[in-house]
Amino acid sequence: MASTADRRPAVARPGLTRERIVEAAAAVADREGLHGVSMRRVGRELGVEAMSLYHHVAGKDALLDALGDWLMVQVERPSADAGWRVGIRARCVSLRAVMREHPWGPAIVESRRAPGMALLGHLESVLDCLHRGGFPVQLAAHAFSVLDAYVYGFVLTEQSLPFEPGGDVDDLAAEMALPADVFPRMAAFVEQVIVGRSYDYGDEFAYGLDLVLDGLDARLAAASPDSR
Amino acid sequence: MASTADRRPAVARPGLTRERIVEAAAAVADREGLHGVSMRRVGRELGVEAMSLYHHVAGKDALLDALGDWLMVQVERPSADAGWRVGIRARCVSLRAVMREHPWGPAIVESRRAPGMALLGHLESVLDCLHRGGFPVQLAAHAFSVLDAYVYGFVLTEQSLPFEPGGDVDDLAAEMALPADVFPRMAAFVEQVIVGRSYDYGDEFAYGLDLVLDGLDARLAAASPDSR
DNA sequence: ACCTGAACACCGTTCAAGT
DNA sequence: ACCTGAACACCGTTCAAGT
């Protein structure tokens, strides 16, 4: 059918680049988990030997660093022309959305130590938004800490839930069959907020985020009593 | 010196048990990171071949599950005779302390899906504390979600910080040398809250925790307007 | 019952060799 | 300059064999 030497995909290989390698790694991670991202596996994804990757990427660690950056560029930055609360809220929602789409996100954030350029740029835009909103530097530091802890932590707990986002929660509740005499409060919880209520844990995200934003609002007002 | 066949540690090996295996795994994780926990490595830690472990533990996954449980039993449960806020605050502080002592904690929480008995028991005690404090079930669910997200997230971000808890932050600030024209807000941040101020990121934990607790307090008061 | 050695199919990385 | 094959020191896990 094709010419004789044509054992690779018909599309002419555009040549290996760092970018293509990172994208292939992300694809593998999406499909098989971070666990599945190996130099050999990523190489195979690109129709290339693992060793070829080393010409564009220093090693596996550098590849994972790049993967973290690849993730952060996708997070929406707070727009310059909205109030701090709207801007920050949108970026938190976006951060969570990106992490939800790529469940290996939190793990990679945790394992990386050196912040890449994408992450630094992102931090800058968040700090800038808070600054424009009237946050003194000290309070901005507090705000940044609580907000990021909350968002990352939510994604983390969300992922370690024993049920799938869209899955049938009732089944699980029956399956776990918590003995009501040993775990009375958990049994009550399952019965009253889960079974038959089409409980979506994802809804908790907005509740907690608004709670944190309310708290920051109050601290901001206390810090600058003159503003209206 | 010793008898001829004595090539193992002089202390009579107490025989392999599941408990000893888990403890050895924790020791390896503390010393070399979760990355270093391999069946072979844990076996060596115990002076035993890796394959022997399989007689007490189903496989590496089961070992990691057990490691997660081993962690959770160390977390202080809210005492029955204090107010919800005191009890919950203490358990959050304890949870963070445990995770700080074992930096592989969050990673293991994230990677495990099935909650072990220790985790279930812990959850029960937290829900019970909230219940005694007058939280309606729905609000308790919210509270649980925000609190755990915050604590885990804080530990996570704390660990991915580019500086060590006790390390000299000033050095890092100089080393990163953020160009003030590209990252003006971050430069201001470094200058005003870090350099020469012996900044300890760990202090942010209490600030955010109290902010969240304040928020829950307000929600609780709104939900039950009759109580004092 | 508990432990082991050899084996299998994987890893990341180096290095000399090809084009 | 870019890609490769063989090699090295590792993985988790199976299985037949030892005691």
mmCIF file of C-alpha atoms in Angstrom, chain A residues 26-223:
data_model
loop_
_atom_site.group_PDB
_atom_site.id
_atom_site.type_symbol
_atom_site.label_atom_id
_atom_site.label_comp_id
_atom_site.label_asym_id
_atom_site.label_seq_id
_atom_site.Cartn_x
_atom_site.Cartn_y
_atom_site.Cartn_z
ATOM 1 C CA ALA A 26 1.034 14.627 28.927
ATOM 2 C CA ALA A 27 -0.947 12.353 26.644
ATOM 3 C CA VAL A 28 0.527 9.275 28.260
ATOM 4 C CA ALA A 29 -0.145 10.688 31.735
ATOM 5 C CA ASP A 30 -3.759 11.456 30.833
ATOM 6 C CA ARG A 31 -4.272 7.975 29.492
ATOM 7 C CA GLU A 32 -2.256 5.827 31.874
ATOM 8 C CA GLY A 33 -1.486 8.007 34.853
ATOM 9 C CA LEU A 34 1.752 9.632 35.919
ATOM 10 C CA HIS A 35 2.909 6.161 36.823
ATOM 11 C CA GLY A 36 2.908 5.286 33.130
ATOM 12 C CA VAL A 37 5.169 8.140 32.083
ATOM 13 C CA SER A 38 8.506 6.490 31.417
ATOM 14 C CA MET A 39 11.157 7.523 28.963
ATOM 15 C CA ARG A 40 10.605 4.316 27.056
ATOM 16 C CA ARG A 41 6.829 4.762 27.012
ATOM 17 C CA VAL A 42 7.004 8.386 25.852
ATOM 18 C CA GLY A 43 9.490 7.386 23.191
ATOM 19 C CA ARG A 44 7.150 4.688 21.923
ATOM 20 C CA GLU A 45 4.327 7.263 21.858
ATOM 21 C CA LEU A 46 6.436 9.242 19.405
ATOM 22 C CA GLY A 47 7.676 6.281 17.399
ATOM 23 C CA VAL A 48 11.194 6.804 18.623
ATOM 24 C CA GLU A 49 13.666 5.104 20.914
ATOM 25 C CA ALA A 50 13.732 6.291 24.516
ATOM 26 C CA MET A 51 17.328 7.362 24.174
ATOM 27 C CA SER A 52 16.461 9.909 21.519
ATOM 28 C CA LEU A 53 14.579 11.955 24.083
ATOM 29 C CA TYR A 54 17.801 12.722 25.902
ATOM 30 C CA HIS A 55 18.839 14.999 23.045
ATOM 31 C CA HIS A 56 15.992 17.384 23.876
ATOM 32 C CA VAL A 57 15.410 16.833 27.562
ATOM 33 C CA ALA A 58 18.042 16.430 30.265
ATOM 34 C CA GLY A 59 16.337 13.428 31.803
ATOM 35 C CA LYS A 60 13.119 12.236 33.319
ATOM 36 C CA ASP A 61 13.210 14.835 36.067
ATOM 37 C CA ALA A 62 13.518 17.659 33.570
ATOM 38 C CA LEU A 63 10.649 16.178 31.596
ATOM 39 C CA LEU A 64 8.445 16.200 34.684
ATOM 40 C CA ASP A 65 9.448 19.794 35.394
ATOM 41 C CA ALA A 66 8.389 20.709 31.886
ATOM 42 C CA LEU A 67 5.141 18.839 32.381
ATOM 43 C CA GLY A 68 4.389 20.988 35.409
ATOM 44 C CA ASP A 69 4.971 24.112 33.392
ATOM 45 C CA TRP A 70 2.855 22.773 30.553
ATOM 46 C CA LEU A 71 0.037 22.497 33.068
ATOM 47 C CA MET A 72 0.389 25.952 34.549
ATOM 48 C CA VAL A 73 0.227 27.830 31.252
ATOM 49 C CA GLN A 74 -3.289 26.504 30.867
ATOM 50 C CA VAL A 75 -4.496 28.141 34.050
ATOM 51 C CA GLU A 76 -6.434 31.327 33.430
ATOM 52 C CA ARG A 77 -4.865 34.410 34.971
ATOM 53 C CA PRO A 78 -7.003 36.972 36.741
ATOM 54 C CA SER A 79 -8.037 39.646 34.256
ATOM 55 C CA ALA A 80 -6.786 43.148 34.879
ATOM 56 C CA ASP A 81 -10.128 44.904 34.671
ATOM 57 C CA ALA A 82 -12.227 43.043 37.221
ATOM 58 C CA GLY A 83 -12.321 43.342 40.993
ATOM 59 C CA TRP A 84 -9.931 41.159 42.998
ATOM 60 C CA ARG A 85 -12.658 38.838 44.142
ATOM 61 C CA VAL A 86 -13.967 38.118 40.663
ATOM 62 C CA GLY A 87 -10.480 37.746 39.230
ATOM 63 C CA ILE A 88 -9.165 35.516 41.982
ATOM 64 C CA ARG A 89 -12.288 33.411 42.004
ATOM 65 C CA ALA A 90 -12.046 32.798 38.266
ATOM 66 C CA ARG A 91 -8.402 31.784 38.454
ATOM 67 C CA CYS A 92 -9.119 29.368 41.330
ATOM 68 C CA VAL A 93 -11.957 27.797 39.370
ATOM 69 C CA SER A 94 -9.660 27.515 36.361
ATOM 70 C CA LEU A 95 -6.831 26.026 38.391
ATOM 71 C CA ARG A 96 -9.141 23.368 39.688
ATOM 72 C CA ALA A 97 -10.568 22.697 36.230
ATOM 73 C CA VAL A 98 -7.095 22.132 34.806
ATOM 74 C CA MET A 99 -6.183 19.818 37.654
ATOM 75 C CA ARG A 100 -9.404 17.921 37.235
ATOM 76 C CA GLU A 101 -8.707 17.405 33.549
ATOM 77 C CA HIS A 102 -5.219 16.165 34.322
ATOM 78 C CA PRO A 103 -5.483 14.170 37.519
ATOM 79 C CA TRP A 104 -1.723 13.805 37.720
ATOM 80 C CA GLY A 105 -1.473 17.572 38.249
ATOM 81 C CA PRO A 106 -1.308 17.738 42.030
ATOM 82 C CA ALA A 107 1.217 14.915 42.162
ATOM 83 C CA ILE A 108 3.508 16.741 39.786
ATOM 84 C CA VAL A 109 3.127 20.012 41.648
ATOM 85 C CA GLU A 110 4.126 18.228 44.799
ATOM 86 C CA SER A 111 7.109 16.440 43.369
ATOM 87 C CA ARG A 112 8.676 19.467 41.669
ATOM 88 C CA ARG A 113 10.784 21.861 43.697
ATOM 89 C CA ALA A 114 11.975 24.538 41.280
ATOM 90 C CA PRO A 115 9.183 26.757 39.964
ATOM 91 C CA GLY A 116 9.240 27.088 36.197
ATOM 92 C CA MET A 117 8.684 30.311 34.289
ATOM 93 C CA ALA A 118 5.009 29.579 33.707
ATOM 94 C CA LEU A 119 4.427 29.168 37.412
ATOM 95 C CA LEU A 120 6.331 32.334 38.252
ATOM 96 C CA GLY A 121 4.359 34.342 35.714
ATOM 97 C CA HIS A 122 1.166 32.972 37.103
ATOM 98 C CA LEU A 123 2.100 33.874 40.669
ATOM 99 C CA GLU A 124 2.942 37.380 39.555
ATOM 100 C CA SER A 125 -0.466 37.906 37.979
ATOM 101 C CA VAL A 126 -2.228 36.694 41.118
ATOM 102 C CA LEU A 127 -0.169 38.941 43.381
ATOM 103 C CA ASP A 128 -0.825 41.823 41.025
ATOM 104 C CA CYS A 129 -4.563 41.256 41.164
ATOM 105 C CA LEU A 130 -4.519 41.270 44.950
ATOM 106 C CA HIS A 131 -2.379 44.389 44.972
ATOM 107 C CA ARG A 132 -4.803 46.222 42.710
ATOM 108 C CA GLY A 133 -7.589 45.097 45.021
ATOM 109 C CA GLY A 134 -5.961 46.946 47.894
ATOM 110 C CA PHE A 135 -4.284 44.055 49.705
ATOM 111 C CA PRO A 136 -1.263 45.116 51.724
ATOM 112 C CA VAL A 137 1.710 42.880 50.928
ATOM 113 C CA GLN A 138 1.425 40.981 54.179
ATOM 114 C CA LEU A 139 -2.252 40.231 53.688
ATOM 115 C CA ALA A 140 -1.633 39.264 50.072
ATOM 116 C CA ALA A 141 0.826 36.685 51.354
ATOM 117 C CA HIS A 142 -1.819 35.274 53.676
ATOM 118 C CA ALA A 143 -4.410 35.302 50.909
ATOM 119 C CA PHE A 144 -2.143 33.502 48.496
ATOM 120 C CA SER A 145 -1.306 30.852 51.029
ATOM 121 C CA VAL A 146 -4.907 30.037 52.027
ATOM 122 C CA LEU A 147 -6.222 30.111 48.489
ATOM 123 C CA ASP A 148 -3.621 27.829 46.981
ATOM 124 C CA ALA A 149 -3.741 25.460 49.912
ATOM 125 C CA TYR A 150 -7.495 25.244 49.549
ATOM 126 C CA VAL A 151 -7.562 24.694 45.800
ATOM 127 C CA TYR A 152 -4.778 22.123 45.696
ATOM 128 C CA GLY A 153 -6.109 20.384 48.757
ATOM 129 C CA PHE A 154 -9.584 20.193 47.302
ATOM 130 C CA VAL A 155 -8.346 18.652 44.100
ATOM 131 C CA LEU A 156 -6.278 16.223 46.119
ATOM 132 C CA THR A 157 -9.119 15.071 48.330
ATOM 133 C CA GLU A 158 -11.500 15.023 45.410
ATOM 134 C CA GLN A 159 -9.240 12.613 43.622
ATOM 135 C CA SER A 160 -8.732 10.299 46.524
ATOM 136 C CA LEU A 161 -12.462 9.897 46.930
ATOM 137 C CA PRO A 162 -13.489 6.293 46.554
ATOM 138 C CA PHE A 163 -16.170 7.136 44.020
ATOM 139 C CA GLU A 164 -15.977 8.506 40.499
ATOM 140 C CA PRO A 165 -17.213 12.049 39.756
ATOM 141 C CA GLY A 166 -20.154 10.851 37.695
ATOM 142 C CA GLY A 167 -20.499 7.411 39.255
ATOM 143 C CA ASP A 168 -23.387 6.048 41.222
ATOM 144 C CA VAL A 169 -22.737 7.003 44.801
ATOM 145 C CA ASP A 170 -25.589 4.920 46.145
ATOM 146 C CA ASP A 171 -23.905 1.702 45.089
ATOM 147 C CA LEU A 172 -20.801 2.604 46.974
ATOM 148 C CA ALA A 173 -22.751 3.530 50.074
ATOM 149 C CA ALA A 174 -24.380 0.108 50.038
ATOM 150 C CA GLU A 175 -21.094 -1.579 49.231
ATOM 151 C CA MET A 176 -19.182 0.006 52.067
ATOM 152 C CA ALA A 177 -22.021 -0.905 54.412
ATOM 153 C CA LEU A 178 -20.697 1.037 57.352
ATOM 154 C CA PRO A 179 -21.884 -0.626 60.516
ATOM 155 C CA ALA A 180 -24.055 2.032 62.097
ATOM 156 C CA ASP A 181 -23.072 0.981 65.603
ATOM 157 C CA VAL A 182 -19.344 1.467 64.943
ATOM 158 C CA PHE A 183 -19.598 4.540 62.720
ATOM 159 C CA PRO A 184 -22.913 6.184 63.621
ATOM 160 C CA ARG A 185 -22.052 9.659 62.327
ATOM 161 C CA MET A 186 -20.710 8.392 59.040
ATOM 162 C CA ALA A 187 -23.761 6.203 58.591
ATOM 163 C CA ALA A 188 -25.984 9.225 59.215
ATOM 164 C CA PHE A 189 -23.905 11.215 56.776
ATOM 165 C CA VAL A 190 -24.219 8.618 54.036
ATOM 166 C CA GLU A 191 -27.924 8.265 54.651
ATOM 167 C CA GLN A 192 -28.799 11.948 54.854
ATOM 168 C CA VAL A 193 -26.584 13.675 52.345
ATOM 169 C CA ILE A 194 -25.648 10.975 49.857
ATOM 170 C CA VAL A 195 -28.192 8.244 49.230
ATOM 171 C CA GLY A 196 -30.826 9.269 46.727
ATOM 172 C CA ARG A 197 -29.681 12.901 46.751
ATOM 173 C CA SER A 198 -27.435 12.712 43.698
ATOM 174 C CA TYR A 199 -24.684 14.143 45.836
ATOM 175 C CA ASP A 200 -21.900 15.772 43.846
ATOM 176 C CA TYR A 201 -18.780 16.343 45.863
ATOM 177 C CA GLY A 202 -17.643 18.835 43.249
ATOM 178 C CA ASP A 203 -20.283 21.264 44.502
ATOM 179 C CA GLU A 204 -18.343 21.561 47.728
ATOM 180 C CA PHE A 205 -15.618 23.393 45.862
ATOM 181 C CA ALA A 206 -17.572 26.606 45.386
ATOM 182 C CA TYR A 207 -18.875 26.516 48.948
ATOM 183 C CA GLY A 208 -15.419 26.351 50.460
ATOM 184 C CA LEU A 209 -13.945 28.821 47.992
ATOM 185 C CA ASP A 210 -16.599 31.405 48.830
ATOM 186 C CA LEU A 211 -16.071 30.780 52.510
ATOM 187 C CA VAL A 212 -12.379 31.522 52.116
ATOM 188 C CA LEU A 213 -13.073 34.588 49.957
ATOM 189 C CA ASP A 214 -15.530 35.882 52.554
ATOM 190 C CA GLY A 215 -12.842 35.484 55.183
ATOM 191 C CA LEU A 216 -10.328 37.404 53.084
ATOM 192 C CA ASP A 217 -12.886 40.113 52.430
ATOM 193 C CA ALA A 218 -13.381 40.581 56.150
ATOM 194 C CA ARG A 219 -9.627 40.669 56.826
ATOM 195 C CA LEU A 220 -9.180 43.205 54.036
ATOM 196 C CA ALA A 221 -11.911 45.435 55.397
ATOM 197 C CA ALA A 222 -10.340 45.241 58.857
ATOM 198 C CA ALA A 223 -6.923 46.092 57.456
#
